PDB file of C-alpha atoms in Angstrom:
ATOM      1  CA  MET A   1      23.519 -27.086   1.236  1.00  0.00           C
ATOM      2  CA  LEU A   2      24.870 -25.562  -1.975  1.00  0.00           C
ATOM      3  CA  GLY A   3      24.345 -21.875  -2.650  1.00  0.00           C
ATOM      4  CA  ARG A   4      22.536 -22.661  -5.893  1.00  0.00           C
ATOM      5  CA  THR A   5      20.046 -24.801  -3.944  1.00  0.00           C
ATOM      6  CA  ALA A   6      19.311 -21.928  -1.575  1.00  0.00           C
ATOM      7  CA  ASN A   7      18.936 -19.587  -4.546  1.00  0.00           C
ATOM      8  CA  GLY A   8      16.636 -21.984  -6.393  1.00  0.00           C
ATOM      9  CA  LEU A   9      14.328 -22.479  -3.413  1.00  0.00           C
ATOM     10  CA  PHE A  10      14.306 -18.777  -2.571  1.00  0.00           C
ATOM     11  CA  TRP A  11      13.221 -17.829  -6.100  1.00  0.00           C
ATOM     12  CA  MET A  12      10.889 -20.781  -6.584  1.00  0.00           C
ATOM     13  CA  PHE A  13       8.754 -19.589  -3.701  1.00  0.00           C
ATOM     14  CA  ARG A  14       9.046 -15.922  -4.641  1.00  0.00           C
ATOM     15  CA  TYR A  15       7.566 -16.785  -8.029  1.00  0.00           C
ATOM     16  CA  ILE A  16       4.780 -18.919  -6.545  1.00  0.00           C
ATOM     17  CA  GLU A  17       3.832 -16.055  -4.261  1.00  0.00           C
ATOM     18  CA  ARG A  18       4.007 -13.610  -7.177  1.00  0.00           C
ATOM     19  CA  ALA A  19       1.655 -15.711  -9.302  1.00  0.00           C
ATOM     20  CA  GLU A  20      -0.963 -15.832  -6.567  1.00  0.00           C
ATOM     21  CA  ASN A  21      -0.580 -12.142  -5.772  1.00  0.00           C
ATOM     22  CA  THR A  22      -1.105 -11.229  -9.424  1.00  0.00           C
ATOM     23  CA  ALA A  23      -4.228 -13.387  -9.594  1.00  0.00           C
ATOM     24  CA  ARG A  24      -5.641 -11.622  -6.541  1.00  0.00           C
ATOM     25  CA  LEU A  25      -4.893  -8.210  -8.050  1.00  0.00           C
ATOM     26  CA  ILE A  26      -6.756  -9.185 -11.218  1.00  0.00           C
ATOM     27  CA  ASP A  27      -9.683 -10.389  -9.119  1.00  0.00           C
ATOM     28  CA  ALA A  28      -9.792  -7.086  -7.241  1.00  0.00           C
ATOM     29  CA  GLY A  29      -9.575  -5.155 -10.521  1.00  0.00           C
ATOM     30  CA  LEU A  30     -12.502  -7.081 -11.970  1.00  0.00           C
ATOM     31  CA  ARG A  31     -14.580  -6.403  -8.865  1.00  0.00           C
ATOM     32  CA  MET A  32     -13.795  -2.690  -9.080  1.00  0.00           C
ATOM     33  CA  ALA A  33     -14.743  -2.603 -12.760  1.00  0.00           C
ATOM     34  CA  LEU A  34     -18.190  -3.970 -11.934  1.00  0.00           C
ATOM     35  CA  THR A  35     -18.927  -0.923  -9.746  1.00  0.00           C
ATOM     36  CA  ARG A  36     -18.076   1.728 -12.339  1.00  0.00           C
ATOM     37  CA  MET A  37     -19.701   2.929 -15.522  1.00  0.00           C
ATOM     38  CA  ASP A  38     -16.568   4.891 -16.447  1.00  0.00           C
ATOM     39  CA  GLY A  39     -13.007   5.320 -15.204  1.00  0.00           C
ATOM     40  CA  GLN A  40     -12.132   1.658 -15.666  1.00  0.00           C
ATOM     41  CA  GLU A  41      -8.886   2.574 -17.435  1.00  0.00           C
ATOM     42  CA  GLU A  42      -7.716   4.314 -14.254  1.00  0.00           C
ATOM     43  CA  ASP A  43      -8.573   1.222 -12.203  1.00  0.00           C
ATOM     44  CA  TRP A  44      -6.558  -1.063 -14.486  1.00  0.00           C
ATOM     45  CA  GLU A  45      -3.663   1.362 -14.608  1.00  0.00           C
ATOM     46  CA  SER A  46      -3.507   1.155 -10.811  1.00  0.00           C
ATOM     47  CA  VAL A  47      -3.523  -2.654 -10.996  1.00  0.00           C
ATOM     48  CA  LEU A  48      -0.663  -2.604 -13.517  1.00  0.00           C
ATOM     49  CA  ARG A  49       1.289  -0.166 -11.366  1.00  0.00           C
ATOM     50  CA  SER A  50       0.698  -2.273  -8.256  1.00  0.00           C
ATOM     51  CA  SER A  51       2.190  -5.235 -10.132  1.00  0.00           C
ATOM     52  CA  GLY A  52       5.161  -3.111 -11.165  1.00  0.00           C
ATOM     53  CA  VAL A  53       4.558  -3.781 -14.872  1.00  0.00           C
ATOM     54  CA  PHE A  54       2.925  -0.564 -16.122  1.00  0.00           C
ATOM     55  CA  GLY A  55       5.993   0.457 -18.119  1.00  0.00           C
ATOM     56  CA  GLY A  56       6.238  -2.924 -19.802  1.00  0.00           C
ATOM     57  CA  TYR A  57       2.552  -2.875 -20.634  1.00  0.00           C
ATOM     58  CA  CYS A  58       2.770   0.579 -22.243  1.00  0.00           C
ATOM     59  CA  ALA A  59       5.714  -0.567 -24.368  1.00  0.00           C
ATOM     60  CA  SER A  60       3.477  -3.041 -26.180  1.00  0.00           C
ATOM     61  CA  ASN A  61       0.016  -1.468 -25.828  1.00  0.00           C
ATOM     62  CA  GLU A  62      -1.177   1.962 -26.936  1.00  0.00           C
ATOM     63  CA  GLU A  63      -3.918   2.297 -24.325  1.00  0.00           C
ATOM     64  CA  VAL A  64      -5.076   0.663 -21.111  1.00  0.00           C
ATOM     65  CA  THR A  65      -8.103  -1.549 -21.593  1.00  0.00           C
ATOM     66  CA  SER A  66      -9.554  -4.176 -19.299  1.00  0.00           C
ATOM     67  CA  ALA A  67      -9.084  -7.032 -21.772  1.00  0.00           C
ATOM     68  CA  ASP A  68      -5.488  -6.163 -22.655  1.00  0.00           C
ATOM     69  CA  ALA A  69      -4.497  -5.509 -19.031  1.00  0.00           C
ATOM     70  CA  VAL A  70      -5.904  -8.843 -17.863  1.00  0.00           C
ATOM     71  CA  ASN A  71      -4.231 -10.693 -20.723  1.00  0.00           C
ATOM     72  CA  TYR A  72      -0.890  -9.021 -19.978  1.00  0.00           C
ATOM     73  CA  LEU A  73      -1.111  -9.872 -16.288  1.00  0.00           C
ATOM     74  CA  LEU A  74      -2.313 -13.429 -16.838  1.00  0.00           C
ATOM     75  CA  ARG A  75      -0.520 -14.928 -19.810  1.00  0.00           C
ATOM     76  CA  ASP A  76       1.777 -12.532 -21.683  1.00  0.00           C
ATOM     77  CA  LYS A  77       5.198 -14.239 -21.890  1.00  0.00           C
ATOM     78  CA  SER A  78       6.894 -10.860 -22.447  1.00  0.00           C
ATOM     79  CA  ASN A  79       5.788  -9.941 -18.920  1.00  0.00           C
ATOM     80  CA  PRO A  80       8.099 -11.748 -16.475  1.00  0.00           C
ATOM     81  CA  SER A  81       5.587 -11.160 -13.690  1.00  0.00           C
ATOM     82  CA  SER A  82       2.534 -12.554 -15.487  1.00  0.00           C
ATOM     83  CA  VAL A  83       0.915 -15.536 -13.813  1.00  0.00           C
ATOM     84  CA  LEU A  84       2.064 -17.882 -16.582  1.00  0.00           C
ATOM     85  CA  SER A  85       5.640 -16.545 -16.551  1.00  0.00           C
ATOM     86  CA  ALA A  86       5.867 -16.670 -12.747  1.00  0.00           C
ATOM     87  CA  ILE A  87       4.595 -20.249 -12.525  1.00  0.00           C
ATOM     88  CA  GLU A  88       6.924 -21.359 -15.315  1.00  0.00           C
ATOM     89  CA  SER A  89       9.866 -19.712 -13.515  1.00  0.00           C
ATOM     90  CA  ALA A  90       8.835 -21.370 -10.240  1.00  0.00           C
ATOM     91  CA  ARG A  91       8.708 -24.756 -11.943  1.00  0.00           C
ATOM     92  CA  ASN A  92      12.101 -24.201 -13.634  1.00  0.00           C
ATOM     93  CA  ASN A  93      13.680 -23.292 -10.294  1.00  0.00           C
ATOM     94  CA  GLY A  94      11.996 -26.286  -8.673  1.00  0.00           C
ATOM     95  CA  ARG A  95      13.342 -28.587 -11.376  1.00  0.00           C
ATOM     96  CA  MET A  96      16.883 -27.306 -10.759  1.00  0.00           C
ATOM     97  CA  VAL A  97      16.571 -28.169  -7.058  1.00  0.00           C
ATOM     98  CA  ARG A  98      14.411 -31.259  -7.559  1.00  0.00           C
ATOM     99  CA  THR A  99      16.419 -33.365  -5.082  1.00  0.00           C
ATOM    100  CA  ALA A 100      15.883 -30.724  -2.365  1.00  0.00           C
ATOM    101  CA  LEU A 101      12.095 -31.090  -2.596  1.00  0.00           C
ATOM    102  CA  THR A 102       9.830 -33.871  -1.430  1.00  0.00           C
ATOM    103  CA  ARG A 103       7.970 -35.800  -4.102  1.00  0.00           C
ATOM    104  CA  GLU A 104       4.693 -34.211  -3.006  1.00  0.00           C
ATOM    105  CA  ALA A 105       6.052 -30.651  -3.245  1.00  0.00           C
ATOM    106  CA  TRP A 106       7.548 -31.239  -6.696  1.00  0.00           C
ATOM    107  CA  GLU A 107       4.444 -32.975  -8.072  1.00  0.00           C
ATOM    108  CA  ALA A 108       2.208 -30.148  -6.831  1.00  0.00           C
ATOM    109  CA  THR A 109       4.485 -27.627  -8.570  1.00  0.00           C
ATOM    110  CA  ASN A 110       4.664 -29.558 -11.820  1.00  0.00           C
ATOM    111  CA  GLU A 111       0.922 -30.202 -11.928  1.00  0.00           C
ATOM    112  CA  CYS A 112       0.251 -26.520 -11.214  1.00  0.00           C
ATOM    113  CA  TYR A 113       2.373 -25.537 -14.203  1.00  0.00           C
ATOM    114  CA  LEU A 114       0.804 -28.084 -16.575  1.00  0.00           C
ATOM    115  CA  ASP A 115      -2.760 -27.213 -15.564  1.00  0.00           C
ATOM    116  CA  ILE A 116      -2.365 -23.445 -15.753  1.00  0.00           C
ATOM    117  CA  LYS A 117      -0.328 -23.578 -18.959  1.00  0.00           C
ATOM    118  CA  ALA A 118      -3.185 -25.485 -20.602  1.00  0.00           C
ATOM    119  CA  LYS A 119      -5.861 -23.140 -19.261  1.00  0.00           C
ATOM    120  CA  LEU A 120      -3.932 -20.035 -20.358  1.00  0.00           C
ATOM    121  CA  SER A 121      -3.053 -21.310 -23.824  1.00  0.00           C
ATOM    122  CA  ARG A 122      -5.493 -18.750 -25.267  1.00  0.00           C
ATOM    123  CA  ARG A 123      -7.133 -15.532 -24.099  1.00  0.00           C
ATOM    124  CA  VAL A 124      -9.517 -16.082 -21.219  1.00  0.00           C
ATOM    125  CA  SER A 125     -13.118 -14.972 -21.693  1.00  0.00           C
ATOM    126  CA  SER A 126     -14.821 -12.882 -19.024  1.00  0.00           C
ATOM    127  CA  ALA A 127     -17.183 -15.789 -18.338  1.00  0.00           C
ATOM    128  CA  ASP A 128     -14.257 -18.118 -17.599  1.00  0.00           C
ATOM    129  CA  MET A 129     -12.246 -15.608 -15.578  1.00  0.00           C
ATOM    130  CA  PRO A 130     -13.592 -16.435 -12.065  1.00  0.00           C
ATOM    131  CA  ALA A 131     -12.823 -20.133 -12.540  1.00  0.00           C
ATOM    132  CA  ILE A 132      -9.304 -19.347 -13.805  1.00  0.00           C
ATOM    133  CA  ILE A 133      -8.562 -17.062 -10.852  1.00  0.00           C
ATOM    134  CA  ASP A 134      -9.825 -19.736  -8.443  1.00  0.00           C
ATOM    135  CA  THR A 135      -7.664 -22.379 -10.146  1.00  0.00           C
ATOM    136  CA  ILE A 136      -4.526 -20.244  -9.760  1.00  0.00           C
ATOM    137  CA  LYS A 137      -5.215 -19.624  -6.078  1.00  0.00           C
ATOM    138  CA  GLN A 138      -6.031 -23.283  -5.448  1.00  0.00           C
ATOM    139  CA  ARG A 139      -3.009 -24.624  -7.306  1.00  0.00           C
ATOM    140  CA  THR A 140      -0.525 -22.304  -5.585  1.00  0.00           C
ATOM    141  CA  GLY A 141      -2.199 -23.141  -2.272  1.00  0.00           C
ATOM    142  CA  LEU A 142      -1.676 -26.858  -2.958  1.00  0.00           C
ATOM    143  CA  ILE A 143       2.043 -26.251  -3.492  1.00  0.00           C
ATOM    144  CA  ARG A 144       2.310 -24.486  -0.144  1.00  0.00           C
ATOM    145  CA  GLY A 145       0.269 -27.181   1.569  1.00  0.00           C
ATOM    146  CA  ALA A 146       2.396 -30.007   0.158  1.00  0.00           C
ATOM    147  CA  PHE A 147       5.559 -28.127   1.071  1.00  0.00           C
ATOM    148  CA  HIS A 148       4.492 -27.352   4.649  1.00  0.00           C
ATOM    149  CA  GLY A 149       3.168 -30.839   5.218  1.00  0.00           C
ATOM    150  CA  THR A 150       6.176 -32.814   3.993  1.00  0.00           C
ATOM    151  CA  MET A 151       9.402 -30.778   4.164  1.00  0.00           C
ATOM    152  CA  LEU A 152      11.915 -31.093   6.978  1.00  0.00           C
ATOM    153  CA  ARG A 153      12.422 -27.856   8.906  1.00  0.00           C
ATOM    154  CA  THR A 154      15.976 -27.372   7.694  1.00  0.00           C
ATOM    155  CA  GLU A 155      17.789 -24.565   5.892  1.00  0.00           C
ATOM    156  CA  ARG A 156      15.941 -25.558   2.714  1.00  0.00           C
ATOM    157  CA  TYR A 157      12.666 -24.769   4.393  1.00  0.00           C
ATOM    158  CA  ASN A 158      14.062 -21.503   5.786  1.00  0.00           C
ATOM    159  CA  PHE A 159      15.212 -20.115   2.427  1.00  0.00           C
ATOM    160  CA  SER A 160      11.886 -21.052   0.849  1.00  0.00           C
ATOM    161  CA  ARG A 161       9.964 -19.244   3.558  1.00  0.00           C
ATOM    162  CA  ILE A 162      12.195 -16.185   3.361  1.00  0.00           C
ATOM    163  CA  GLY A 163      11.528 -15.990  -0.394  1.00  0.00           C
ATOM    164  CA  THR A 164       7.780 -16.197   0.211  1.00  0.00           C
ATOM    165  CA  PHE A 165       7.706 -13.371   2.731  1.00  0.00           C
ATOM    166  CA  ILE A 166      10.119 -11.074   0.867  1.00  0.00           C
ATOM    167  CA  GLU A 167       7.781 -11.287  -2.135  1.00  0.00           C
ATOM    168  CA  ARG A 168       4.651 -10.918  -0.016  1.00  0.00           C
ATOM    169  CA  ALA A 169       5.975  -7.831   1.776  1.00  0.00           C
ATOM    170  CA  ASP A 170       6.916  -6.265  -1.549  1.00  0.00           C
ATOM    171  CA  ASN A 171       3.444  -6.953  -2.939  1.00  0.00           C
ATOM    172  CA  THR A 172       1.544  -5.548   0.051  1.00  0.00           C
ATOM    173  CA  SER A 173       3.660  -2.400   0.239  1.00  0.00           C
ATOM    174  CA  ARG A 174       3.303  -1.685  -3.495  1.00  0.00           C
ATOM    175  CA  ILE A 175      -0.457  -2.210  -3.433  1.00  0.00           C
ATOM    176  CA  LEU A 176      -0.797   0.207  -0.542  1.00  0.00           C
ATOM    177  CA  ASP A 177       1.526   2.765  -2.101  1.00  0.00           C
ATOM    178  CA  VAL A 178      -0.244   2.753  -5.480  1.00  0.00           C
ATOM    179  CA  LYS A 179      -3.846   2.102  -4.546  1.00  0.00           C
ATOM    180  CA  TYR A 180      -3.984   4.287  -1.461  1.00  0.00           C
ATOM    181  CA  TYR A 181      -3.527   7.374  -3.621  1.00  0.00           C
ATOM    182  CA  VAL A 182      -5.299   6.210  -6.764  1.00  0.00           C
ATOM    183  CA  LEU A 183      -8.373   5.211  -4.762  1.00  0.00           C
ATOM    184  CA  LEU A 184      -8.610   8.263  -2.531  1.00  0.00           C
ATOM    185  CA  PRO A 185     -12.243   9.229  -3.163  1.00  0.00           C
ATOM    186  CA  ALA A 186     -13.536  12.610  -4.175  1.00  0.00           C
ATOM    187  CA  SER A 187     -15.278  14.407  -1.304  1.00  0.00           C
ATOM    188  CA  SER A 188     -18.658  13.709  -2.891  1.00  0.00           C
ATOM    189  CA  TYR A 189     -18.029   9.956  -2.624  1.00  0.00           C
ATOM    190  CA  VAL A 190     -16.951   9.826   1.013  1.00  0.00           C
ATOM    191  CA  GLY A 191     -19.204   7.467   2.922  1.00  0.00           C
ATOM    192  CA  SER A 192     -21.003   6.314  -0.223  1.00  0.00           C
ATOM    193  CA  SER A 193     -21.272   2.747  -1.461  1.00  0.00           C
ATOM    194  CA  LEU A 194     -18.649   3.535  -4.116  1.00  0.00           C
ATOM    195  CA  ASP A 195     -16.265   4.767  -1.429  1.00  0.00           C
ATOM    196  CA  ASN A 196     -16.649   1.494   0.487  1.00  0.00           C
ATOM    197  CA  VAL A 197     -16.086  -0.578  -2.652  1.00  0.00           C
ATOM    198  CA  GLN A 198     -12.887   1.335  -3.391  1.00  0.00           C
ATOM    199  CA  TRP A 199     -11.467   0.582   0.040  1.00  0.00           C
ATOM    200  CA  GLU A 200     -12.694  -2.999  -0.105  1.00  0.00           C
ATOM    201  CA  SER A 201     -10.696  -3.503  -3.295  1.00  0.00           C
ATOM    202  CA  ILE A 202      -7.450  -2.823  -1.427  1.00  0.00           C
ATOM    203  CA  LEU A 203      -8.341  -5.437   1.170  1.00  0.00           C
ATOM    204  CA  ARG A 204      -9.417  -7.993  -1.425  1.00  0.00           C
ATOM    205  CA  SER A 205      -6.112  -7.504  -3.251  1.00  0.00           C
ATOM    206  CA  VAL A 206      -4.352  -9.041  -0.262  1.00  0.00           C
ATOM    207  CA  SER A 207      -7.078 -11.465   0.866  1.00  0.00           C
ATOM    208  CA  ALA A 208      -7.840  -9.358   3.927  1.00  0.00           C
ATOM    209  CA  HIS A 209     -11.464  -8.335   3.422  1.00  0.00           C
ATOM    210  CA  ARG A 210     -13.130 -10.680   5.900  1.00  0.00           C
ATOM    211  CA  SER A 211     -10.372 -10.603   8.514  1.00  0.00           C
ATOM    212  CA  TYR A 212     -10.423  -6.782   8.451  1.00  0.00           C
ATOM    213  CA  GLY A 213     -14.116  -6.905   9.327  1.00  0.00           C
ATOM    214  CA  TRP A 214     -13.350  -9.096  12.333  1.00  0.00           C
ATOM    215  CA  VAL A 215     -11.008  -6.434  13.697  1.00  0.00           C
ATOM    216  CA  TYR A 216     -12.701  -3.192  12.615  1.00  0.00           C
ATOM    217  CA  ASP A 217     -16.370  -4.164  12.081  1.00  0.00           C
ATOM    218  CA  ASP A 218     -16.317  -3.114   8.400  1.00  0.00           C
ATOM    219  CA  ASP A 219     -15.426   0.467   9.295  1.00  0.00           C
ATOM    220  CA  TYR A 220     -13.491   1.444   6.148  1.00  0.00           C
ATOM    221  CA  LYS A 221     -11.124   4.184   7.233  1.00  0.00           C
ATOM    222  CA  PRO A 222      -7.785   4.842   5.500  1.00  0.00           C
ATOM    223  CA  SER A 223      -5.877   4.813   8.790  1.00  0.00           C
ATOM    224  CA  ASN A 224      -7.454   1.500   9.851  1.00  0.00           C
ATOM    225  CA  ILE A 225      -6.643  -0.160   6.533  1.00  0.00           C
ATOM    226  CA  ALA A 226      -3.072   1.118   6.643  1.00  0.00           C
ATOM    227  CA  ASP A 227      -2.689  -0.053  10.243  1.00  0.00           C
ATOM    228  CA  PHE A 228      -4.077  -3.491   9.395  1.00  0.00           C
ATOM    229  CA  LEU A 229      -1.821  -4.031   6.386  1.00  0.00           C
ATOM    230  CA  ILE A 230       1.329  -2.474   7.844  1.00  0.00           C
ATOM    231  CA  LEU A 231       1.460  -2.996  11.603  1.00  0.00           C
ATOM    232  CA  ASN A 232      -0.976  -5.794  12.530  1.00  0.00           C
ATOM    233  CA  GLY A 233       1.259  -8.755  13.367  1.00  0.00           C
ATOM    234  CA  ARG A 234      -1.650 -11.223  13.244  1.00  0.00           C
ATOM    235  CA  MET A 235      -2.565 -10.440   9.625  1.00  0.00           C
ATOM    236  CA  PRO A 236      -0.528 -12.893   7.479  1.00  0.00           C
ATOM    237  CA  ARG A 237       0.004 -10.452   4.608  1.00  0.00           C
ATOM    238  CA  SER A 238       0.893  -7.415   6.688  1.00  0.00           C
ATOM    239  CA  LEU A 239       4.402  -5.982   6.562  1.00  0.00           C
ATOM    240  CA  ALA A 240       4.883  -6.640  10.284  1.00  0.00           C
ATOM    241  CA  TYR A 241       3.904 -10.301   9.967  1.00  0.00           C
ATOM    242  CA  CYS A 242       6.168 -10.811   6.945  1.00  0.00           C
ATOM    243  CA  TYR A 243       9.170  -9.411   8.776  1.00  0.00           C
ATOM    244  CA  ASP A 244       8.468 -11.418  11.900  1.00  0.00           C
ATOM    245  CA  LYS A 245       8.692 -14.542   9.717  1.00  0.00           C
ATOM    246  CA  ILE A 246      11.745 -13.372   7.764  1.00  0.00           C
ATOM    247  CA  ASN A 247      13.628 -12.691  10.993  1.00  0.00           C
ATOM    248  CA  ALA A 248      12.511 -15.990  12.542  1.00  0.00           C
ATOM    249  CA  ASN A 249      13.834 -17.977   9.587  1.00  0.00           C
ATOM    250  CA  LEU A 250      17.077 -16.004   9.493  1.00  0.00           C
ATOM    251  CA  SER A 251      17.481 -16.789  13.200  1.00  0.00           C
ATOM    252  CA  TYR A 252      17.118 -20.515  12.473  1.00  0.00           C
ATOM    253  CA  LEU A 253      19.902 -20.236   9.887  1.00  0.00           C
ATOM    254  CA  GLU A 254      22.094 -18.358  12.344  1.00  0.00           C
ATOM    255  CA  ARG A 255      21.620 -21.022  15.023  1.00  0.00           C
ATOM    256  CA  GLN A 256      22.254 -23.878  12.613  1.00  0.00           C
ATOM    257  CA  TYR A 257      25.405 -22.452  11.016  1.00  0.00           C
ATOM    258  CA  GLY A 258      26.652 -20.184  13.783  1.00  0.00           C
ATOM    259  CA  LYS A 259      26.984 -17.332  11.285  1.00  0.00           C
ATOM    260  CA  ARG A 260      25.336 -13.927  11.165  1.00  0.00           C
ATOM    261  CA  THR A 261      25.526 -11.792   8.020  1.00  0.00           C
ATOM    262  CA  SER A 262      24.514  -8.290   6.993  1.00  0.00           C
ATOM    263  CA  CYS A 263      21.028  -9.496   5.976  1.00  0.00           C
ATOM    264  CA  HIS A 264      20.329 -10.351   9.631  1.00  0.00           C
ATOM    265  CA  GLU A 265      21.089  -6.781  10.677  1.00  0.00           C
ATOM    266  CA  THR A 266      19.074  -5.185   7.871  1.00  0.00           C
ATOM    267  CA  ALA A 267      16.080  -7.480   8.427  1.00  0.00           C
ATOM    268  CA  ALA A 268      16.157  -6.813  12.172  1.00  0.00           C
ATOM    269  CA  ALA A 269      16.310  -3.055  11.541  1.00  0.00           C
ATOM    270  CA  THR A 270      13.315  -3.322   9.197  1.00  0.00           C
ATOM    271  CA  GLN A 271      11.376  -5.269  11.813  1.00  0.00           C
ATOM    272  CA  GLY A 272      12.270  -2.635  14.405  1.00  0.00           C
ATOM    273  CA  MET A 273      11.067   0.126  12.082  1.00  0.00           C
ATOM    274  CA  LEU A 274       7.658  -1.561  11.997  1.00  0.00           C
ATOM    275  CA  ARG A 275       7.453  -2.351  15.713  1.00  0.00           C
ATOM    276  CA  GLU A 276       8.392   1.125  16.873  1.00  0.00           C
ATOM    277  CA  ARG A 277       5.850   3.052  14.807  1.00  0.00           C
ATOM    278  CA  GLU A 278       2.231   3.981  15.428  1.00  0.00           C
ATOM    279  CA  ILE A 279      -0.041   4.365  12.420  1.00  0.00           C
ATOM    280  CA  LYS A 280      -0.815   7.978  13.337  1.00  0.00           C
ATOM    281  CA  GLU A 281       2.883   8.822  13.159  1.00  0.00           C
ATOM    282  CA  ILE A 282       3.187   7.098   9.776  1.00  0.00           C
ATOM    283  CA  MET A 283       0.154   8.911   8.372  1.00  0.00           C
ATOM    284  CA  ASP A 284       1.234  12.282   9.763  1.00  0.00           C
ATOM    285  CA  THR A 285       4.760  12.063   8.366  1.00  0.00           C
ATOM    286  CA  GLY A 286       3.629  10.655   5.016  1.00  0.00           C
ATOM    287  CA  LEU A 287       2.420   7.180   4.097  1.00  0.00           C
ATOM    288  CA  HIS A 288       3.980   7.365   0.640  1.00  0.00           C
ATOM    289  CA  GLU A 289       7.379   8.268   2.053  1.00  0.00           C
ATOM    290  CA  PHE A 290       7.165   5.467   4.624  1.00  0.00           C
ATOM    291  CA  LEU A 291       6.214   2.874   2.009  1.00  0.00           C
ATOM    292  CA  GLN A 292       8.906   3.984  -0.411  1.00  0.00           C
ATOM    293  CA  GLY A 293      11.453   3.623   2.383  1.00  0.00           C
ATOM    294  CA  PHE A 294      10.111   0.178   3.221  1.00  0.00           C
ATOM    295  CA  ILE A 295      10.199  -0.998  -0.405  1.00  0.00           C
ATOM    296  CA  SER A 296      13.824   0.110  -0.662  1.00  0.00           C
ATOM    297  CA  GLN A 297      14.701  -1.612   2.612  1.00  0.00           C
ATOM    298  CA  ASN A 298      12.940  -4.826   1.576  1.00  0.00           C
ATOM    299  CA  SER A 299      14.878  -4.863  -1.718  1.00  0.00           C
ATOM    300  CA  ARG A 300      18.091  -4.406   0.230  1.00  0.00           C
ATOM    301  CA  VAL A 301      17.269  -7.382   2.466  1.00  0.00           C
ATOM    302  CA  ALA A 302      16.607  -9.529  -0.631  1.00  0.00           C
ATOM    303  CA  ALA A 303      19.924  -8.517  -2.181  1.00  0.00           C
ATOM    304  CA  GLU A 304      21.836  -9.215   1.032  1.00  0.00           C
ATOM    305  CA  ILE A 305      20.189 -12.633   1.365  1.00  0.00           C
ATOM    306  CA  ALA A 306      21.475 -13.446  -2.125  1.00  0.00           C
ATOM    307  CA  GLU A 307      24.957 -12.486  -0.943  1.00  0.00           C
ATOM    308  CA  ALA A 308      24.532 -14.699   2.126  1.00  0.00           C
ATOM    309  CA  TYR A 309      23.972 -17.935   0.146  1.00  0.00           C
ATOM    310  CA  ARG A 310      27.690 -18.675   0.136  1.00  0.00           C
ATOM    311  CA  PHE A 311      27.830 -18.560   3.942  1.00  0.00           C
ATOM    312  CA  TYR A 312      25.286 -21.368   4.274  1.00  0.00           C
ATOM    313  CA  GLN A 313      27.031 -24.220   2.543  1.00  0.00           C
ATOM    314  CA  ASP A 314      28.139 -27.528   3.984  1.00  0.00           C
TER     315      ASP A 314
END
């Protein structure tokens, strides 16, 4: 396998994951806005920060408004992380590695791009927003389904999966780092319906609302939410789950090629950091500091994987 094929697949699936994550953040932001009579600008600022695009937004907008924030996150081509930009980048990467994909995986990707490009050709009205968000989630889900159902479990599959979980871990950690502090309620709100909605928004941002209830019986405590999204290895968007999958796919590459690179060591160390911690220790020593360290470590793994492409060539 050529290094450019590994790179194309890695980034194709990072961008697909990014598009879906952004759609879920918008959905959570809209739900939060429905519960407030004021303070919506703060909610949308937290959404923009969670997406890592607040600086870019401020460069082209004088103030944070719901309509402008949603438009920037959905369809602004100057935002490389907007849904439209991410799906276009995924399709461009897929086209470069077309022969490495099954027909079903490529057609799902191409149809996703064409459909969403048409639907986002103009600003989306609030009435149409739920259907647009559902379309994005469904279309990206179809790509994953076609890919999982038809691709051989070779190095091509491994690099695609690693890209997915690097992006997913980055998204979950940034949401927790930004929203955990932005959404900390005033003492007068603790235990109120508004307090519950605030914590629910974090869970909805990562599609974890219902599964959290199965584990914690809808008991919205900061430590429980942090534990669920950081250390619960059964939750498919938790940091622990992502790194279990990253390490598993790196192990497949090591067995196939008989080569171990620095990314294996860094990924294993990151997995160990998650397995050896209790949530009480993380909260006591500082959740923000832990998440900042994780984000840095995750970025390092991604960079080292890019360096490793050249080792996995026929």
